CSV table of C-alpha atoms and ligand atoms in Angstrom, one decimal:
chain,number,residue,atom,x,y,z
N,94,MET,CA,13.2,-5.2,-38.3
N,95,ARG,CA,13.2,-2.1,-40.5
N,96,GLY,CA,11.8,1.3,-39.9
N,97,THR,CA,12.9,4.1,-37.8
N,98,VAL,CA,13.2,4.1,-34.0
N,99,VAL,CA,13.5,7.4,-32.2
N,100,ILE,CA,14.7,7.3,-28.6
N,101,ILE,CA,14.2,10.4,-26.4
N,102,GLY,CA,16.8,10.6,-23.7
N,103,ALA,CA,20.4,9.4,-24.1
N,104,GLY,CA,20.8,8.1,-20.5
N,105,GLN,CA,21.1,4.6,-19.1
N,106,ALA,CA,17.8,3.4,-20.5
N,107,GLY,CA,17.9,5.2,-23.9
N,108,LEU,CA,21.5,4.1,-24.7
N,109,THR,CA,20.7,0.5,-23.8
N,110,VAL,CA,17.7,0.3,-26.1
N,111,ALA,CA,19.8,1.6,-29.0
N,112,ILE,CA,22.6,-0.9,-28.4
N,113,ALA,CA,20.2,-3.8,-27.7
N,114,LEU,CA,18.2,-3.1,-30.9
N,115,ARG,CA,21.4,-3.5,-33.0
N,116,GLU,CA,22.4,-6.6,-31.1
N,117,ARG,CA,19.1,-8.1,-32.0
N,118,GLY,CA,19.5,-7.3,-35.6
N,119,TRP,CA,17.4,-4.1,-36.1
N,120,LEU,CA,18.3,-2.9,-39.6
N,121,GLY,CA,16.5,0.5,-39.7
N,122,GLU,CA,17.6,3.9,-38.5
N,123,ILE,CA,18.1,4.5,-34.7
N,124,HIS,CA,18.1,8.1,-33.5
N,125,LEU,CA,19.2,8.7,-29.9
N,126,VAL,CA,18.3,12.3,-28.9
N,127,GLY,CA,19.8,13.6,-25.6
N,128,ASP,CA,19.6,17.1,-24.2
N,129,GLU,CA,22.9,16.8,-22.3
N,130,ARG,CA,26.1,17.8,-24.0
N,131,HIS,CA,27.9,14.5,-23.2
N,132,ALA,CA,27.9,11.1,-24.8
N,133,PRO,CA,25.7,8.7,-22.7
N,134,TYR,CA,27.0,8.2,-19.2
N,135,GLN,CA,26.1,6.4,-16.0
N,136,ARG,CA,25.1,8.3,-12.9
N,137,PRO,CA,26.0,6.0,-10.0
N,138,PRO,CA,29.6,7.1,-9.8
N,139,LEU,CA,28.5,10.7,-9.5
N,140,SER,CA,27.7,10.2,-5.8
N,141,LYS,CA,30.5,7.7,-5.2
N,142,GLY,CA,33.9,7.2,-6.9
N,143,TYR,CA,33.7,10.2,-9.4
N,144,LEU,CA,32.7,12.5,-6.6
N,145,SER,CA,35.7,11.4,-4.4
N,146,GLY,CA,38.1,11.5,-7.3
N,147,ALA,CA,38.8,7.8,-7.1
N,148,GLU,CA,37.3,7.4,-10.6
N,149,GLY,CA,37.9,9.7,-13.6
N,150,PRO,CA,35.5,10.7,-16.3
N,151,GLU,CA,36.5,7.7,-18.4
N,152,GLU,CA,34.7,5.5,-15.9
N,153,LEU,CA,31.4,7.3,-16.6
N,154,TRP,CA,30.9,6.8,-20.3
N,155,LEU,CA,28.6,4.0,-21.3
N,156,ARG,CA,29.5,4.1,-25.0
N,157,THR,CA,31.8,6.5,-26.9
N,158,GLU,CA,30.5,8.4,-29.8
N,159,GLU,CA,32.8,6.5,-32.1
N,160,ALA,CA,31.3,3.1,-30.9
N,161,LEU,CA,27.8,4.5,-31.4
N,162,ALA,CA,28.6,5.6,-34.9
N,163,LYS,CA,30.0,2.2,-35.7
N,164,ASP,CA,26.7,0.7,-34.6
N,165,ARG,CA,24.9,3.2,-36.8
N,166,VAL,CA,23.2,4.8,-33.9
N,167,ARG,CA,22.7,8.5,-34.7
N,168,LEU,CA,23.4,10.3,-31.4
N,169,ARG,CA,22.1,13.9,-31.3
N,170,LYS,CA,23.6,15.2,-28.1
N,171,GLY,CA,22.8,18.7,-26.8
N,172,THR,CA,19.4,18.4,-28.5
N,173,SER,CA,16.1,18.2,-26.8
N,174,VAL,CA,12.8,16.8,-28.2
N,175,GLU,CA,10.4,19.7,-27.9
N,176,ARG,CA,7.2,18.1,-29.1
N,177,ILE,CA,5.8,14.7,-30.0
N,178,LEU,CA,3.4,15.0,-33.0
N,179,ARG,CA,1.5,11.7,-32.7
N,180,GLU,CA,-0.8,12.1,-35.6
N,181,GLU,CA,2.1,12.7,-37.9
N,182,GLN,CA,4.4,10.2,-36.1
N,183,ARG,CA,7.3,12.6,-35.8
N,184,VAL,CA,9.1,14.6,-33.1
N,185,VAL,CA,10.3,18.2,-33.3
N,186,LEU,CA,13.8,18.9,-32.1
N,187,SER,CA,15.1,22.0,-30.4
N,188,GLY,CA,16.8,23.2,-33.6
N,189,GLY,CA,13.5,23.1,-35.4
N,190,GLU,CA,14.3,19.9,-37.4
N,191,SER,CA,11.8,17.1,-37.1
N,192,LEU,CA,12.3,13.3,-37.2
N,193,PRO,CA,9.7,10.8,-38.3
N,194,TYR,CA,9.4,7.5,-36.4
N,195,ASP,CA,7.8,4.1,-36.7
N,196,ALA,CA,8.4,3.5,-33.0
N,197,LEU,CA,9.2,6.0,-30.3
N,198,VAL,CA,10.8,5.2,-27.0
N,199,ILE,CA,10.6,7.8,-24.2
N,200,ALA,CA,13.5,7.5,-21.8
N,201,THR,CA,13.6,10.9,-20.3
N,202,GLY,CA,14.6,10.0,-16.8
N,203,SER,CA,13.8,12.1,-13.7
N,204,VAL,CA,15.0,15.3,-12.0
N,205,PRO,CA,15.6,16.0,-8.3
N,206,ARG,CA,12.6,17.2,-6.4
N,207,ARG,CA,13.1,20.8,-5.2
N,208,LEU,CA,12.3,22.3,-1.8
N,209,GLU,CA,10.5,25.6,-2.1
N,210,LEU,CA,11.6,27.4,1.1
N,211,PRO,CA,12.8,30.9,1.8
N,212,GLY,CA,16.4,31.2,0.8
N,213,GLY,CA,16.1,28.4,-1.7
N,214,GLU,CA,17.8,30.5,-4.4
N,215,LEU,CA,21.1,31.0,-2.5
N,216,GLU,CA,24.4,29.8,-3.9
N,217,GLY,CA,25.8,26.7,-2.3
N,218,ILE,CA,22.6,24.6,-2.4
N,219,HIS,CA,23.3,21.5,-4.4
N,220,ALA,CA,21.5,18.5,-5.9
N,221,ILE,CA,23.3,15.8,-7.9
N,222,ARG,CA,21.9,14.4,-11.1
N,223,THR,CA,24.5,15.3,-13.8
N,224,ILE,CA,28.2,15.4,-14.3
N,225,ALA,CA,28.1,19.2,-13.9
N,226,ASP,CA,26.4,18.9,-10.6
N,227,ALA,CA,29.0,16.5,-9.3
N,228,ASP,CA,31.8,18.7,-10.6
N,229,HIS,CA,30.3,21.7,-8.9
N,230,LEU,CA,29.9,19.9,-5.6
N,231,ARG,CA,33.4,18.5,-5.7
N,232,GLU,CA,34.9,21.9,-6.2
N,233,ASP,CA,32.8,23.2,-3.3
N,234,PHE,CA,34.0,20.4,-1.0
N,235,ALA,CA,37.6,21.7,-1.6
N,236,ALA,CA,36.6,24.8,0.5
N,237,ALA,CA,36.0,22.4,3.5
N,238,GLY,CA,33.5,23.3,6.2
N,239,ASP,CA,30.2,21.9,7.3
N,240,THR,CA,27.8,20.3,4.9
N,241,VAL,CA,24.2,19.9,5.8
N,242,PHE,CA,22.2,17.2,3.9
N,243,ILE,CA,18.5,17.5,3.5
N,244,GLY,CA,17.0,14.0,3.1
N,245,GLY,CA,18.2,10.8,4.6
N,246,GLY,CA,18.0,8.6,1.4
N,247,PHE,CA,20.6,6.4,-0.3
N,248,LEU,CA,22.0,9.1,-2.5
N,249,ASN,CA,22.5,11.7,0.2
N,250,LEU,CA,24.1,9.2,2.6
N,251,GLU,CA,26.6,8.2,-0.1
N,252,VAL,CA,27.5,11.9,-0.7
N,253,ALA,CA,27.7,12.5,3.1
N,254,VAL,CA,30.4,9.8,3.4
N,255,GLU,CA,32.5,11.9,1.0
N,256,ALA,CA,31.6,15.2,2.7
N,257,ALA,CA,32.7,13.9,6.1
N,258,ARG,CA,36.3,13.7,4.6
N,259,HIS,CA,36.2,17.5,4.1
N,260,GLY,CA,34.5,18.7,7.3
N,261,THR,CA,31.4,17.8,9.2
N,262,ALA,CA,28.4,16.1,7.6
N,263,THR,CA,25.0,16.5,9.1
N,264,VAL,CA,22.1,14.6,7.7
N,265,LEU,CA,18.6,16.0,8.4
N,266,GLU,CA,15.6,13.6,7.9
N,267,VAL,CA,12.1,14.7,8.5
N,268,ALA,CA,10.9,11.1,9.1
N,269,PRO,CA,11.6,9.3,12.4
N,270,GLN,CA,14.2,7.2,10.7
N,271,ILE,CA,16.6,7.5,7.7
N,272,LEU,CA,15.8,5.1,4.8
N,273,GLY,CA,12.5,4.3,6.5
N,274,ARG,CA,10.5,4.2,3.3
N,275,VAL,CA,12.8,1.8,1.5
N,276,LEU,CA,14.4,-0.4,4.0
N,277,SER,CA,13.5,-2.5,7.0
N,278,ARG,CA,14.2,-0.9,10.4
N,279,ALA,CA,17.0,-3.5,11.0
N,280,ALA,CA,18.9,-2.6,7.8
N,281,ALA,CA,18.3,1.1,8.2
N,282,ASN,CA,19.5,1.0,11.8
N,283,ALA,CA,22.6,-1.0,10.8
N,284,LEU,CA,23.5,1.7,8.2
N,285,GLU,CA,22.7,4.5,10.6
N,286,GLU,CA,24.9,3.0,13.3
N,287,HIS,CA,27.7,2.5,10.8
N,288,HIS,CA,27.6,6.1,9.6
N,289,ALA,CA,27.2,7.5,13.1
N,290,ALA,CA,30.3,5.6,14.2
N,291,SER,CA,32.2,7.1,11.2
N,292,GLY,CA,31.4,10.6,12.5
N,293,MET,CA,28.3,11.4,10.4
N,294,ARG,CA,25.7,13.3,12.3
N,295,ILE,CA,22.2,12.1,11.7
N,296,ARG,CA,19.1,14.0,13.0
N,297,CYS,CA,15.7,12.5,12.3
N,298,GLY,CA,12.4,14.2,12.8
N,299,ALA,CA,14.0,17.5,11.7
N,300,SER,CA,11.8,19.8,9.7
N,301,ILE,CA,13.4,22.7,7.8
N,302,GLU,CA,12.0,26.2,7.9
N,303,SER,CA,14.4,28.1,5.7
N,304,PHE,CA,17.9,28.6,4.4
N,305,VAL,CA,20.0,31.3,5.9
N,306,GLY,CA,22.6,33.2,3.8
N,307,GLU,CA,25.0,36.1,3.5
N,308,ALA,CA,25.9,37.9,0.4
N,309,GLY,CA,23.9,35.6,-1.7
N,310,ARG,CA,25.4,32.4,-0.4
N,311,VAL,CA,24.0,29.9,2.0
N,312,THR,CA,25.5,29.9,5.6
N,313,GLY,CA,23.0,27.8,7.5
N,314,VAL,CA,19.8,25.9,7.7
N,315,ARG,CA,17.0,27.0,10.1
N,316,LEU,CA,14.9,24.3,11.6
N,317,ALA,CA,11.3,24.6,12.6
N,318,ASP,CA,12.3,25.0,16.3
N,319,GLY,CA,14.5,28.1,15.4
N,320,GLU,CA,17.8,26.4,15.7
N,321,VAL,CA,20.2,27.4,12.9
N,322,LEU,CA,22.8,24.8,11.8
N,323,PRO,CA,25.8,26.4,10.2
N,324,ALA,CA,26.4,25.2,6.6
N,325,ALA,CA,29.2,26.0,4.2
N,326,ARG,CA,26.9,24.2,1.7
N,327,VAL,CA,23.7,22.2,1.5
N,328,VAL,CA,23.0,19.1,-0.4
N,329,LEU,CA,19.3,18.4,-1.2
N,330,SER,CA,18.0,15.0,-2.0
N,331,ILE,CA,14.3,14.4,-1.3
N,332,GLY,CA,13.3,12.3,-4.1
N,333,ALA,CA,13.0,12.7,-7.9
N,334,ILE,CA,10.2,13.7,-10.2
N,335,ALA,CA,9.6,12.0,-13.6
N,336,ARG,CA,10.3,14.0,-16.7
N,337,ASP,CA,6.9,13.2,-18.1
N,338,GLU,CA,5.9,16.7,-19.4
N,339,LEU,CA,6.6,15.9,-23.1
N,340,ALA,CA,4.4,12.8,-22.9
N,341,ALA,CA,1.6,14.8,-21.1
N,342,ASP,CA,1.8,17.6,-23.8
N,343,ALA,CA,1.3,14.9,-26.4
N,344,GLY,CA,-1.8,13.7,-24.7
N,345,LEU,CA,-0.4,10.5,-23.2
N,346,GLU,CA,-1.6,9.5,-19.8
N,347,THR,CA,0.7,10.6,-16.9
N,348,ALA,CA,0.3,10.1,-13.2
N,349,GLY,CA,3.6,11.0,-11.5
N,350,GLY,CA,5.3,9.3,-14.4
N,351,ILE,CA,4.3,8.2,-17.9
N,352,VAL,CA,1.7,5.5,-17.5
N,353,VAL,CA,2.5,2.3,-19.4
N,354,ASP,CA,1.0,-1.2,-19.4
N,355,GLU,CA,2.7,-4.5,-18.4
N,356,ARG,CA,4.4,-4.4,-21.9
N,357,LEU,CA,5.7,-0.9,-21.2
N,358,ARG,CA,3.4,0.6,-23.9
N,359,THR,CA,1.7,3.9,-23.5
N,360,GLY,CA,-1.9,4.4,-24.7
N,361,ASP,CA,-0.4,4.9,-28.2
N,362,ALA,CA,0.8,1.6,-29.6
N,363,ARG,CA,3.8,3.1,-31.3
N,364,ILE,CA,5.1,4.8,-28.1
N,365,LEU,CA,6.8,3.1,-25.2
N,366,ALA,CA,8.3,4.5,-22.1
N,367,ILE,CA,11.0,3.1,-19.9
N,368,GLY,CA,13.4,3.8,-17.0
N,369,ASP,CA,12.9,6.4,-14.4
N,370,CYS,CA,10.1,8.2,-16.2
N,371,ALA,CA,7.8,5.2,-16.6
N,372,ARG,CA,5.1,4.2,-14.2
N,373,TYR,CA,4.3,0.5,-14.8
N,374,PRO,CA,2.4,-2.3,-13.1
N,375,ASN,CA,5.2,-3.9,-10.9
N,376,PRO,CA,4.3,-7.5,-10.2
N,377,TYR,CA,6.7,-7.7,-7.3
N,378,ALA,CA,5.2,-4.7,-5.5
N,379,GLY,CA,1.7,-5.4,-6.6
N,380,ILE,CA,1.1,-1.7,-7.6
N,381,ASP,CA,1.8,0.7,-10.4
N,382,MET,CA,5.1,2.5,-9.7
N,383,ARG,CA,8.2,4.1,-11.0
N,384,VAL,CA,11.5,2.5,-10.2
N,385,GLU,CA,14.7,4.5,-10.2
N,386,SER,CA,17.6,2.1,-10.7
N,387,VAL,CA,20.1,1.0,-13.2
N,388,GLN,CA,18.6,-2.5,-13.2
N,389,ASN,CA,15.2,-1.1,-14.1
N,390,ALA,CA,16.5,1.1,-16.8
N,391,THR,CA,18.6,-1.6,-18.5
N,392,ASP,CA,16.1,-4.5,-18.1
N,393,GLN,CA,13.2,-2.4,-19.5
N,394,ALA,CA,15.4,-1.3,-22.3
N,395,ARG,CA,16.3,-4.8,-23.3
N,396,TYR,CA,12.7,-5.9,-23.0
N,397,VAL,CA,11.6,-3.1,-25.4
N,398,ALA,CA,14.3,-4.1,-27.8
N,399,ASP,CA,13.0,-7.7,-27.7
N,400,ALA,CA,9.5,-6.5,-28.3
N,401,LEU,CA,10.4,-4.2,-31.2
N,402,THR,CA,12.5,-6.9,-33.0
N,403,GLY,CA,9.5,-9.3,-32.8
N,404,LYS,CA,10.8,-11.7,-30.2
N,405,ALA,CA,7.8,-13.2,-28.5
N,406,VAL,CA,7.8,-11.6,-25.1
N,407,GLY,CA,5.3,-11.9,-22.2
N,408,PRO,CA,4.7,-9.1,-19.8
N,409,TYR,CA,7.7,-7.3,-18.3
N,410,ARG,CA,8.7,-9.4,-15.3
N,411,ALA,CA,12.4,-8.7,-14.5
N,412,VAL,CA,13.3,-9.0,-10.8
N,413,PRO,CA,14.0,-5.5,-9.4
N,414,TRP,CA,17.4,-5.2,-7.7
N,415,PHE,CA,19.4,-2.2,-6.5
N,416,TRP,CA,22.7,-1.5,-4.8
N,417,SER,CA,24.2,1.4,-2.9
N,418,THR,CA,27.7,2.0,-1.5
N,419,GLN,CA,27.6,3.3,2.0
N,420,GLY,CA,31.2,3.9,3.0
N,421,ASP,CA,32.6,0.4,3.2
N,422,ARG,CA,29.2,-1.1,3.4
N,423,ARG,CA,27.6,-2.5,0.2
N,424,LEU,CA,23.8,-2.5,0.5
N,425,GLN,CA,21.9,-4.6,-2.0
N,426,ILE,CA,18.2,-5.2,-2.3
N,427,ALA,CA,16.5,-7.9,-4.4
N,428,GLY,CA,12.8,-7.5,-4.9
N,429,ILE,CA,10.6,-4.7,-3.7
N,430,ALA,CA,9.2,-4.4,-0.2
N,431,MET,CA,6.4,-2.1,0.9
N,432,PRO,CA,6.6,-0.2,4.2
N,433,GLY,CA,4.1,-2.6,5.8
N,434,ASP,CA,5.9,-5.8,4.9
N,435,GLU,CA,7.3,-7.9,7.8
N,436,ALA,CA,11.1,-8.1,8.3
N,437,ARG,CA,13.0,-11.1,9.5
N,438,VAL,CA,16.7,-10.9,10.2
N,439,VAL,CA,18.3,-14.2,9.1
N,440,GLU,CA,22.0,-13.4,9.5
N,441,ARG,CA,23.9,-10.7,11.3
N,442,THR,CA,27.7,-10.6,12.1
N,443,ASP,CA,29.8,-8.2,14.1
N,444,ALA,CA,31.8,-7.5,11.0
N,445,GLY,CA,28.7,-5.7,9.4
N,446,LYS,CA,27.2,-8.5,7.4
N,447,LEU,CA,23.4,-8.5,7.5
N,448,VAL,CA,20.6,-10.4,5.7
N,449,VAL,CA,17.0,-9.4,6.2
N,450,GLU,CA,14.1,-11.1,4.5
N,451,ARG,CA,10.9,-9.1,3.8
N,452,LEU,CA,7.7,-11.0,3.8
N,453,ARG,CA,4.2,-10.3,2.6
N,454,GLU,CA,1.4,-12.7,3.6
N,455,GLY,CA,4.2,-15.2,4.7
N,456,ARG,CA,6.0,-15.1,1.3
N,457,VAL,CA,9.5,-13.6,0.9
N,458,VAL,CA,9.1,-10.6,-1.5
N,459,ALA,CA,12.4,-8.9,-1.0
N,460,VAL,CA,15.9,-9.6,0.6
N,461,GLU,CA,18.0,-6.7,1.9
N,462,THR,CA,21.7,-7.5,2.4
N,463,ILE,CA,24.7,-5.6,3.7
N,464,ASN,CA,28.1,-6.9,2.7
N,465,ALA,CA,26.5,-10.2,1.6
N,466,PRO,CA,26.7,-10.6,-2.2
N,467,GLY,CA,26.1,-14.4,-2.1
N,468,PRO,CA,22.7,-14.2,-0.4
N,469,HIS,CA,21.8,-11.3,-2.6
N,470,MET,CA,22.4,-13.3,-5.8
N,471,ARG,CA,20.6,-16.3,-4.4
N,472,ALA,CA,17.6,-14.1,-3.5
N,473,ARG,CA,17.5,-12.7,-7.1
N,474,LYS,CA,17.3,-16.2,-8.4
N,475,ALA,CA,14.7,-17.3,-6.0
N,476,LEU,CA,12.5,-14.2,-6.6
N,477,SER,CA,12.5,-14.8,-10.3
N,478,GLN,CA,10.4,-17.9,-9.6
N,479,LEU,CA,8.0,-15.9,-7.5
N,480,VAL,CA,6.2,-14.1,-10.3
N,481,GLU,CA,5.1,-16.3,-13.1
N,482,VAL,CA,6.4,-15.3,-16.5
O,709,LIG,C1,23.9,10.5,-8.3
O,709,LIG,C2,23.1,9.3,-8.6
O,709,LIG,C3,23.6,8.1,-8.1
O,709,LIG,C4,22.8,6.9,-8.4
O,709,LIG,N1,23.3,5.7,-7.9
O,709,LIG,C5,22.6,4.6,-8.2
O,709,LIG,C6,23.1,3.3,-7.6
O,709,LIG,O1,24.0,3.2,-6.9
O,709,LIG,N2,22.3,2.2,-8.0
O,709,LIG,C7,21.3,2.2,-8.8
O,709,LIG,O2,20.7,1.2,-9.2
O,709,LIG,N3,20.8,3.4,-9.3
O,709,LIG,C8,21.5,4.6,-9.0
O,709,LIG,N4,21.0,5.8,-9.5
O,709,LIG,C9,19.8,5.8,-10.4
O,709,LIG,C10,20.1,5.5,-11.8
O,709,LIG,O3,21.2,6.3,-12.2
O,709,LIG,C11,18.9,5.9,-12.6
O,709,LIG,O4,17.8,5.1,-12.2
O,709,LIG,C12,19.1,5.7,-14.1
O,709,LIG,O5,20.1,6.7,-14.6
O,709,LIG,C13,17.8,5.9,-14.9
O,709,LIG,O6,18.1,5.9,-16.3
O,709,LIG,P1,17.2,6.7,-17.3
O,709,LIG,O7,17.8,6.4,-18.7
O,709,LIG,O8,15.8,6.3,-17.0
O,709,LIG,O9,17.4,8.2,-16.9
O,709,LIG,P2,18.6,9.1,-17.1
O,709,LIG,O10,19.9,8.3,-16.9
O,709,LIG,O11,18.5,10.3,-16.2
O,709,LIG,O12,18.5,9.6,-18.6
O,709,LIG,C14,17.5,10.4,-19.1
O,709,LIG,C15,18.1,11.4,-20.1
O,709,LIG,O13,17.1,12.0,-20.9
O,709,LIG,C16,17.4,13.3,-21.1
O,709,LIG,N5,16.2,14.0,-21.5
O,709,LIG,C17,15.1,14.3,-20.7
O,709,LIG,N6,14.1,15.0,-21.4
O,709,LIG,C18,14.6,15.1,-22.7
O,709,LIG,C19,14.1,15.6,-23.9
O,709,LIG,N7,12.9,16.2,-24.0
O,709,LIG,N8,14.9,15.6,-25.0
O,709,LIG,C20,16.2,15.0,-25.0
O,709,LIG,N9,16.7,14.4,-23.9
O,709,LIG,C21,15.9,14.5,-22.7
O,709,LIG,C22,17.9,13.7,-19.7
O,709,LIG,O14,18.7,14.9,-19.7
O,709,LIG,C23,18.9,12.5,-19.4
O,709,LIG,O15,20.1,12.7,-20.0
O,709,LIG,C24,21.7,7.0,-9.2
O,709,LIG,C25,21.3,8.2,-9.7
O,709,LIG,C26,22.0,9.3,-9.4
O,709,LIG,C27,21.5,10.7,-9.9
């Protein structure tokens, strides 16, 4: 329980490891290195309450710097790890200083995927990942006008709800259906109908050719059929890419994420990777994958803290779950379904409640719920029995 742990990335996962190590009695040094200029914060409100102004910055902080100092966690904010020197067991920081480690946890997160199209450099094209991104978009909303969203995923739909309060919100999705990759058709349809009834415009099967602009600022989005949709701003959310370049440079295996085993270890026994950046064997999905959720970041962090403090742990098996706020609909998913998994609607009410079970080879592998917290919690419990620990 002594020795030095260096954590790269002071986000949801990195912060949780640091706290969990102290809670489990780690006595050695803990260095939490983050390249953002803030204390660790949570991202979900950035597309919800923080964006709308219903929540202030105080709702974002996961831990204050004072509380971290009290826990003897050395936070180095505004500092990036530039290199991992595995042979020497140390990392090199942006200021040139280097930190030795006994264990290294990589929790570098992910970044929004970009769309390389003509006009992509114009002002007024947004993506949300950081506080600065949300502030920037919020200021831009004040100018009202049409907002065009590229990508019909959870994040963009959350933001589109807010945009619709300031002008029109049009969501463009290249697939035949919004949320098609991550939800059953029944649940995706229910959300689509709800948003459409609230005034959001949703256009599926839309492929984008370029961004149109004037005086350096975006004014529209040109579709493949030549139609130009006017846009006072554009919000882009077409998935995220793991920040795995540091690991790759250090010779660790990466494949669209840092490859780890079922104990979240990289090929180097002293280096673990967790959260958005880690690609691990997911027993619920039956494949190696990255999972981008608060649950994944925090459960993996606690698992790693258990492992480092010598608690006997089996393979990482936490039940995946996720939530998203879609206007006044609260979507929750327990487990992980794959696009081919069967869907069975078990409850639907006119008031918007929906419960859909997803089945693989006759077994329930995930449950999607809308405004149904009870069935969601029961599903999480039931799914925890599905995969043997
Ligand atoms: C707008 C938004 C809304 C979301 N809403 C939900 C939601 O409703 N429900 C849900 O479950 N999930 C939601 N998520 C996803 C969830 O926030 C992420 O899965 C979670 O933050 C992942 O935690 P992480 O620690 O892996 O990554 P992050 O929180 O991104 O932290 C990684 C940190 O590492 C830093 N870093 C990277 N490289 C280096 C380096 N070399 N040196 C130092 N620091 C480095 C990054 O700058 C970042 O601060 C949302 C995400 C976003 C962006």
